[in-house]
Coordinates of C-alpha atoms in Angstrom, one line a residue:
Chain A
M1 CA 27.5 20.8 -149.1
I2 CA 31.2 21.6 -148.5
R3 CA 31.6 22.5 -152.1
G4 CA 28.5 24.8 -151.8
L5 CA 30.1 26.5 -148.8
L6 CA 33.4 26.9 -150.6
S7 CA 31.6 28.6 -153.5
V8 CA 29.9 30.9 -151.2
L9 CA 33.2 31.7 -149.5
L10 CA 34.8 32.4 -152.9
V11 CA 31.9 34.7 -153.7
L12 CA 32.5 36.6 -150.5
V13 CA 36.2 36.8 -151.1
A14 CA 35.6 38.0 -154.6
V15 CA 33.2 40.6 -153.5
A16 CA 35.5 41.8 -150.7
V17 CA 38.4 42.1 -153.2
S18 CA 36.4 44.4 -155.5
S19 CA 37.4 47.9 -154.7
S20 CA 34.1 49.7 -154.9
L21 CA 30.6 48.1 -155.1
A22 CA 27.4 49.3 -156.6
K23 CA 24.9 49.4 -153.8
P24 CA 21.1 49.0 -154.2
E25 CA 19.6 52.5 -154.2
K26 CA 17.0 51.6 -151.6
N27 CA 17.0 55.0 -149.9
I28 CA 17.3 57.3 -152.9
A29 CA 13.9 56.7 -154.3
K30 CA 12.2 55.2 -151.3
R31 CA 9.2 57.4 -151.5
G32 CA 9.2 58.4 -155.1
K33 CA 8.5 56.2 -158.1
R34 CA 11.5 54.1 -159.0
I35 CA 12.7 53.6 -162.6
P36 CA 12.6 49.8 -163.3
Q37 CA 16.1 48.4 -163.5
T38 CA 17.1 47.2 -167.0
L39 CA 19.3 44.3 -167.9
S40 CA 21.2 46.5 -170.3
R41 CA 22.1 49.0 -167.6
G42 CA 22.8 51.5 -170.3
W43 CA 25.1 49.4 -172.5
G44 CA 22.5 49.1 -175.3
D45 CA 18.8 49.0 -174.5
Q46 CA 18.0 47.5 -177.9
L47 CA 20.3 44.5 -177.4
I48 CA 19.2 41.2 -175.9
W49 CA 21.2 40.7 -172.7
A50 CA 21.6 37.5 -170.8
Q51 CA 20.9 37.8 -167.0
T52 CA 23.5 35.4 -165.6
Y53 CA 26.7 33.7 -166.7
E54 CA 25.0 30.3 -166.7
E55 CA 22.3 31.6 -169.1
A56 CA 24.9 33.3 -171.3
L57 CA 27.0 30.1 -171.5
Y58 CA 23.9 28.1 -172.4
W59 CA 23.1 30.5 -175.3
A60 CA 26.7 30.6 -176.5
R61 CA 26.6 26.8 -176.9
A62 CA 23.1 26.7 -178.3
Q63 CA 23.6 29.4 -180.9
N64 CA 27.3 28.7 -181.5
K65 CA 28.1 32.4 -180.9
P66 CA 30.9 33.9 -178.8
L67 CA 30.0 35.4 -175.5
M68 CA 31.1 38.9 -174.5
V69 CA 31.1 39.6 -170.8
I70 CA 31.4 43.2 -169.6
F71 CA 32.3 43.8 -166.0
H72 CA 31.6 47.3 -164.8
L73 CA 30.3 49.3 -161.9
E74 CA 27.5 51.9 -161.8
D75 CA 29.6 54.4 -159.8
C76 CA 32.9 54.0 -161.7
P77 CA 33.6 56.9 -164.1
H78 CA 35.8 54.8 -166.4
S79 CA 32.9 52.3 -166.7
A80 CA 30.5 55.2 -167.4
S81 CA 32.6 56.7 -170.1
M82 CA 33.2 53.3 -171.8
K83 CA 29.5 52.5 -171.6
K84 CA 28.5 55.8 -173.3
V85 CA 30.8 55.1 -176.2
F86 CA 29.8 51.5 -176.4
A87 CA 26.1 52.3 -176.4
E88 CA 26.5 55.0 -179.1
D89 CA 28.7 53.2 -181.5
K90 CA 26.4 51.8 -184.2
D91 CA 29.0 49.2 -185.5
I92 CA 29.6 47.8 -182.0
Q93 CA 25.9 47.6 -181.3
K94 CA 25.2 45.9 -184.6
V95 CA 27.9 43.3 -184.2
A96 CA 27.0 42.7 -180.6
D97 CA 23.3 42.3 -181.6
E98 CA 23.9 39.9 -184.5
D99 CA 27.0 37.9 -183.6
F100 CA 27.3 37.8 -179.9
I101 CA 25.7 36.5 -176.7
I102 CA 26.1 39.5 -174.3
L103 CA 26.2 39.8 -170.6
N104 CA 27.0 42.8 -168.3
L105 CA 27.8 42.2 -164.7
V106 CA 28.3 44.5 -161.7
Y107 CA 29.3 41.5 -159.5
E108 CA 32.1 39.0 -160.1
T109 CA 31.2 35.3 -160.8
T110 CA 32.8 32.4 -159.0
D111 CA 34.6 31.4 -162.2
K112 CA 38.2 32.6 -161.8
H113 CA 38.8 32.1 -165.6
L114 CA 36.9 35.3 -166.1
S115 CA 39.6 37.3 -164.2
P116 CA 42.8 36.1 -165.9
D117 CA 44.8 39.1 -164.5
G118 CA 42.6 40.2 -161.6
Q119 CA 39.2 41.7 -160.9
Y120 CA 38.9 45.3 -162.1
V121 CA 36.4 47.4 -164.1
P122 CA 35.7 48.1 -166.9
R123 CA 36.9 44.7 -168.1
I124 CA 35.7 42.8 -171.3
I125 CA 36.3 39.1 -171.6
F126 CA 35.4 37.0 -174.6
V127 CA 34.3 33.3 -174.2
D128 CA 34.3 31.0 -177.2
P129 CA 31.2 28.8 -177.5
S130 CA 33.5 25.8 -176.9
M131 CA 33.5 27.3 -173.3
T132 CA 37.1 28.5 -173.6
V133 CA 37.9 32.0 -172.2
R134 CA 39.7 33.9 -174.9
A135 CA 42.6 35.2 -172.7
D136 CA 44.4 35.9 -176.0
I137 CA 42.0 38.7 -176.9
T138 CA 43.3 41.7 -175.0
G139 CA 43.3 45.5 -175.0
H140 CA 46.2 48.0 -175.0
Y141 CA 47.3 47.8 -171.3
S142 CA 49.8 45.3 -170.1
N143 CA 48.9 45.7 -166.5
R144 CA 45.2 45.3 -167.0
M145 CA 45.0 43.3 -170.2
Y146 CA 41.2 43.3 -170.5
A147 CA 40.6 46.9 -169.8
Y148 CA 39.3 49.3 -172.5
E149 CA 39.0 53.1 -172.6
P150 CA 36.7 55.1 -174.8
S151 CA 39.6 55.7 -177.2
D152 CA 40.0 51.9 -177.6
I153 CA 36.6 51.5 -179.2
K154 CA 38.0 50.5 -182.6
L155 CA 40.3 48.0 -181.0
L156 CA 37.3 46.6 -179.2
L157 CA 35.5 46.2 -182.5
S158 CA 38.5 44.5 -184.1
N159 CA 38.7 42.2 -181.0
M160 CA 35.0 41.3 -181.5
Q161 CA 35.8 40.3 -185.1
K162 CA 38.7 38.2 -183.7
A163 CA 36.3 36.5 -181.2
K164 CA 33.9 35.7 -184.1
K165 CA 36.6 33.4 -185.5
L166 CA 35.6 30.4 -183.4
L167 CA 38.2 28.1 -182.0
K168 CA 36.4 25.1 -183.5
T169 CA 34.7 25.8 -186.7
E170 CA 33.7 22.2 -187.5
L171 CA 30.5 20.8 -186.0
Chain B
M1 CA 39.8 23.7 -164.6
I2 CA 38.1 20.3 -164.1
R3 CA 35.8 21.9 -161.5
G4 CA 35.0 24.6 -164.0
L5 CA 34.1 22.1 -166.7
L6 CA 32.0 20.1 -164.2
S7 CA 30.0 23.3 -163.4
V8 CA 29.4 23.9 -167.0
L9 CA 28.2 20.3 -167.5
L10 CA 25.9 20.7 -164.6
V11 CA 24.5 23.9 -166.1
L12 CA 23.9 22.1 -169.4
V13 CA 22.2 19.1 -167.7
A14 CA 20.1 21.5 -165.6
V15 CA 19.1 23.4 -168.7
A16 CA 18.3 20.2 -170.6
V17 CA 16.2 19.0 -167.7
S18 CA 14.0 22.1 -167.7
S19 CA 10.9 21.3 -169.6
S20 CA 10.4 24.5 -171.5
L21 CA 12.8 27.4 -171.9
A22 CA 12.4 31.1 -172.4
K23 CA 14.1 31.9 -175.7
P24 CA 15.5 35.3 -176.5
E25 CA 13.0 37.1 -178.7
K26 CA 15.6 38.0 -181.4
N27 CA 13.2 37.5 -184.3
I28 CA 10.0 39.0 -182.9
A29 CA 11.2 42.5 -182.8
K30 CA 14.2 42.3 -185.1
R31 CA 13.1 45.3 -187.2
G32 CA 11.0 47.2 -184.6
K33 CA 12.0 48.9 -181.5
R34 CA 12.6 46.5 -178.6
I35 CA 11.3 47.2 -175.1
P36 CA 14.3 47.1 -172.8
Q37 CA 14.3 44.0 -170.6
T38 CA 13.8 44.6 -166.9
L39 CA 15.3 42.8 -164.0
S40 CA 11.8 42.6 -162.4
R41 CA 10.4 40.8 -165.5
G42 CA 6.9 41.9 -164.2
W43 CA 7.2 40.6 -160.6
G44 CA 7.3 44.1 -159.3
D45 CA 8.9 47.0 -161.2
Q46 CA 9.2 49.1 -158.1
L47 CA 11.3 46.5 -156.2
I48 CA 15.1 46.4 -156.2
W49 CA 16.0 43.0 -157.8
A50 CA 19.4 41.3 -157.6
Q51 CA 20.7 40.2 -161.0
T52 CA 22.5 37.0 -160.0
Y53 CA 22.6 34.5 -157.2
E54 CA 26.1 35.6 -156.2
E55 CA 24.9 39.2 -155.9
A56 CA 21.8 38.2 -154.0
L57 CA 23.8 36.1 -151.5
Y58 CA 26.2 39.0 -151.0
W59 CA 23.4 41.4 -150.1
A60 CA 21.6 38.9 -147.9
R61 CA 24.8 38.6 -145.8
A62 CA 25.6 42.3 -145.9
Q63 CA 22.1 43.5 -144.9
N64 CA 21.2 40.4 -142.8
K65 CA 18.0 39.9 -144.7
P66 CA 16.5 36.7 -146.0
L67 CA 16.7 36.0 -149.7
M68 CA 13.7 35.0 -151.8
V69 CA 14.5 33.3 -155.1
I70 CA 11.6 33.0 -157.6
F71 CA 12.2 30.5 -160.4
H72 CA 9.9 31.0 -163.3
L73 CA 9.6 31.0 -167.1
E74 CA 8.3 33.6 -169.4
D75 CA 6.1 31.2 -171.4
C76 CA 4.7 29.2 -168.5
P77 CA 1.1 30.0 -167.8
H78 CA 1.4 29.0 -164.1
S79 CA 4.3 31.3 -163.7
A80 CA 2.4 34.1 -165.5
S81 CA -0.7 33.8 -163.2
M82 CA 1.5 33.7 -160.1
K83 CA 3.5 36.7 -161.2
K84 CA 0.3 38.7 -161.8
V85 CA -1.0 38.0 -158.3
F86 CA 2.5 38.6 -156.7
A87 CA 2.9 41.9 -158.5
E88 CA -0.5 43.2 -157.6
D89 CA -0.5 42.2 -153.9
K90 CA 0.4 45.3 -151.9
D91 CA 1.3 43.4 -148.8
I92 CA 3.6 41.0 -150.6
Q93 CA 5.3 43.9 -152.5
K94 CA 5.8 45.9 -149.3
V95 CA 7.3 43.0 -147.3
A96 CA 9.5 42.0 -150.3
D97 CA 10.7 45.6 -150.7
E98 CA 11.4 46.2 -147.0
D99 CA 12.5 42.9 -145.6
F100 CA 13.9 40.7 -148.4
I101 CA 16.7 40.5 -150.9
I102 CA 14.9 39.3 -154.0
L103 CA 15.9 37.5 -157.2
N104 CA 13.9 36.1 -160.1
L105 CA 15.5 33.7 -162.4
V106 CA 14.5 32.0 -165.7
Y107 CA 17.6 29.8 -165.6
E108 CA 18.7 27.3 -162.9
T109 CA 21.9 28.0 -161.0
T110 CA 24.6 25.4 -160.5
D111 CA 23.7 25.2 -156.8
K112 CA 21.6 22.1 -156.2
H113 CA 20.5 23.3 -152.8
L114 CA 18.1 25.6 -154.7
S115 CA 16.2 22.6 -156.1
P116 CA 15.6 20.4 -153.0
D117 CA 12.8 18.4 -154.8
G118 CA 13.6 19.1 -158.4
Q119 CA 13.7 21.8 -160.9
Y120 CA 10.2 23.2 -161.8
V121 CA 8.5 26.5 -162.1
P122 CA 7.1 28.5 -160.5
R123 CA 9.2 27.7 -157.5
I124 CA 10.0 29.9 -154.5
I125 CA 12.9 29.2 -152.3
F126 CA 14.0 31.1 -149.2
V127 CA 17.6 31.4 -148.2
D128 CA 18.6 32.6 -144.7
P129 CA 21.4 35.2 -144.5
S130 CA 23.4 32.5 -142.8
M131 CA 23.4 31.0 -146.3
T132 CA 21.1 28.1 -145.4
V133 CA 18.4 27.2 -147.8
R134 CA 15.1 27.1 -145.9
A135 CA 13.9 23.8 -147.2
D136 CA 11.5 23.8 -144.2
I137 CA 9.4 26.7 -145.7
T138 CA 7.1 25.0 -148.2
G139 CA 3.8 25.4 -150.0
H140 CA 0.7 23.2 -150.2
Y141 CA 1.9 20.5 -152.6
S142 CA 3.7 17.4 -151.4
N143 CA 5.0 16.5 -154.8
R144 CA 6.3 20.0 -155.6
M145 CA 6.9 21.4 -152.2
Y146 CA 8.1 24.9 -153.3
A147 CA 5.4 25.5 -155.9
Y148 CA 2.7 28.2 -155.3
E149 CA -0.5 28.9 -157.1
P150 CA -2.3 32.3 -157.1
S151 CA -4.7 30.9 -154.5
D152 CA -1.7 30.3 -152.2
I153 CA -0.8 34.0 -152.0
K154 CA -1.7 34.3 -148.3
L155 CA 0.4 31.2 -147.5
L156 CA 3.3 32.8 -149.4
L157 CA 3.0 35.9 -147.3
S158 CA 2.9 33.9 -144.1
N159 CA 6.0 32.0 -145.4
M160 CA 7.7 35.3 -145.9
Q161 CA 7.0 36.1 -142.3
K162 CA 8.4 32.8 -141.3
A163 CA 11.6 33.4 -143.4
K164 CA 12.0 36.8 -141.6
K165 CA 12.6 34.9 -138.4
L166 CA 16.3 34.3 -139.0
L167 CA 18.0 31.1 -138.0
K168 CA 20.7 33.0 -136.1
T169 CA 19.4 36.2 -134.4
E170 CA 22.5 36.9 -132.4
L171 CA 25.3 38.9 -134.1

């Protein structure tokens, strides 16, 4: 029970720390017809997305594939520009589809390993199917090591290739 | 780190315990155009669904609304028949839209409070915005207290009304 409460507290702290939050758009389309929310959220409608971190970890283990977790926010312009490039890049989409378990989240999880140098967006973290966060796979920026900009898309692809080399190749 | 591993183990045990699992449909539509996955998964495309339990808890607190968590599986006929009735019942949809934070999951979370009498589907658990699982709000079946069948839809609506009476009404 206490552990449960601690987790909840961690969640609330994590949420409070996030600078800006995507809010449910209850009022915007209250009277009109709403567009159903997709799991892809625009990062690739043709890809198969995990819904939760628990589900993603399960599939990473079961299929022995690395997991790519994209943290973003709907109302963040940096997230939006990265998303556009990600969704339109055929190589990225193909590799993500074939070789990765993928998850995009607008809320932080309770697992602090997913924020090695803080919680910010957009942030892309790779997790090996051995359940190890690949903190060694980083972008260009020393102060936000897991941030990517649209001009970093080739680096992201090369990092995906790096993540495909699993930490434990033997069964 | 050890707690992290424990959580992961719990996830794997939870997943292993589940009798049948929804599998990503990688092969079915490999060459055709895939239909983007929705967060509603058919339980009400016009409702605003939380993606994760963390997100749902955050909104329950922030909006002081009860949370309704629906556990189901895509390939479970009992889940499918319950889903159809749930999605087509205008009263249920209206109350869910206006008075609840809603979440549907095909994977168990690591929080054992969400499975007071075991992990099965379909299962509907209410959580008060005070973060208390309303284990007192049950269906008709003594062996699976949080299970509902299509014929229980009026009971579900009355349970939703019960969940709307918050445990702590004062601010």
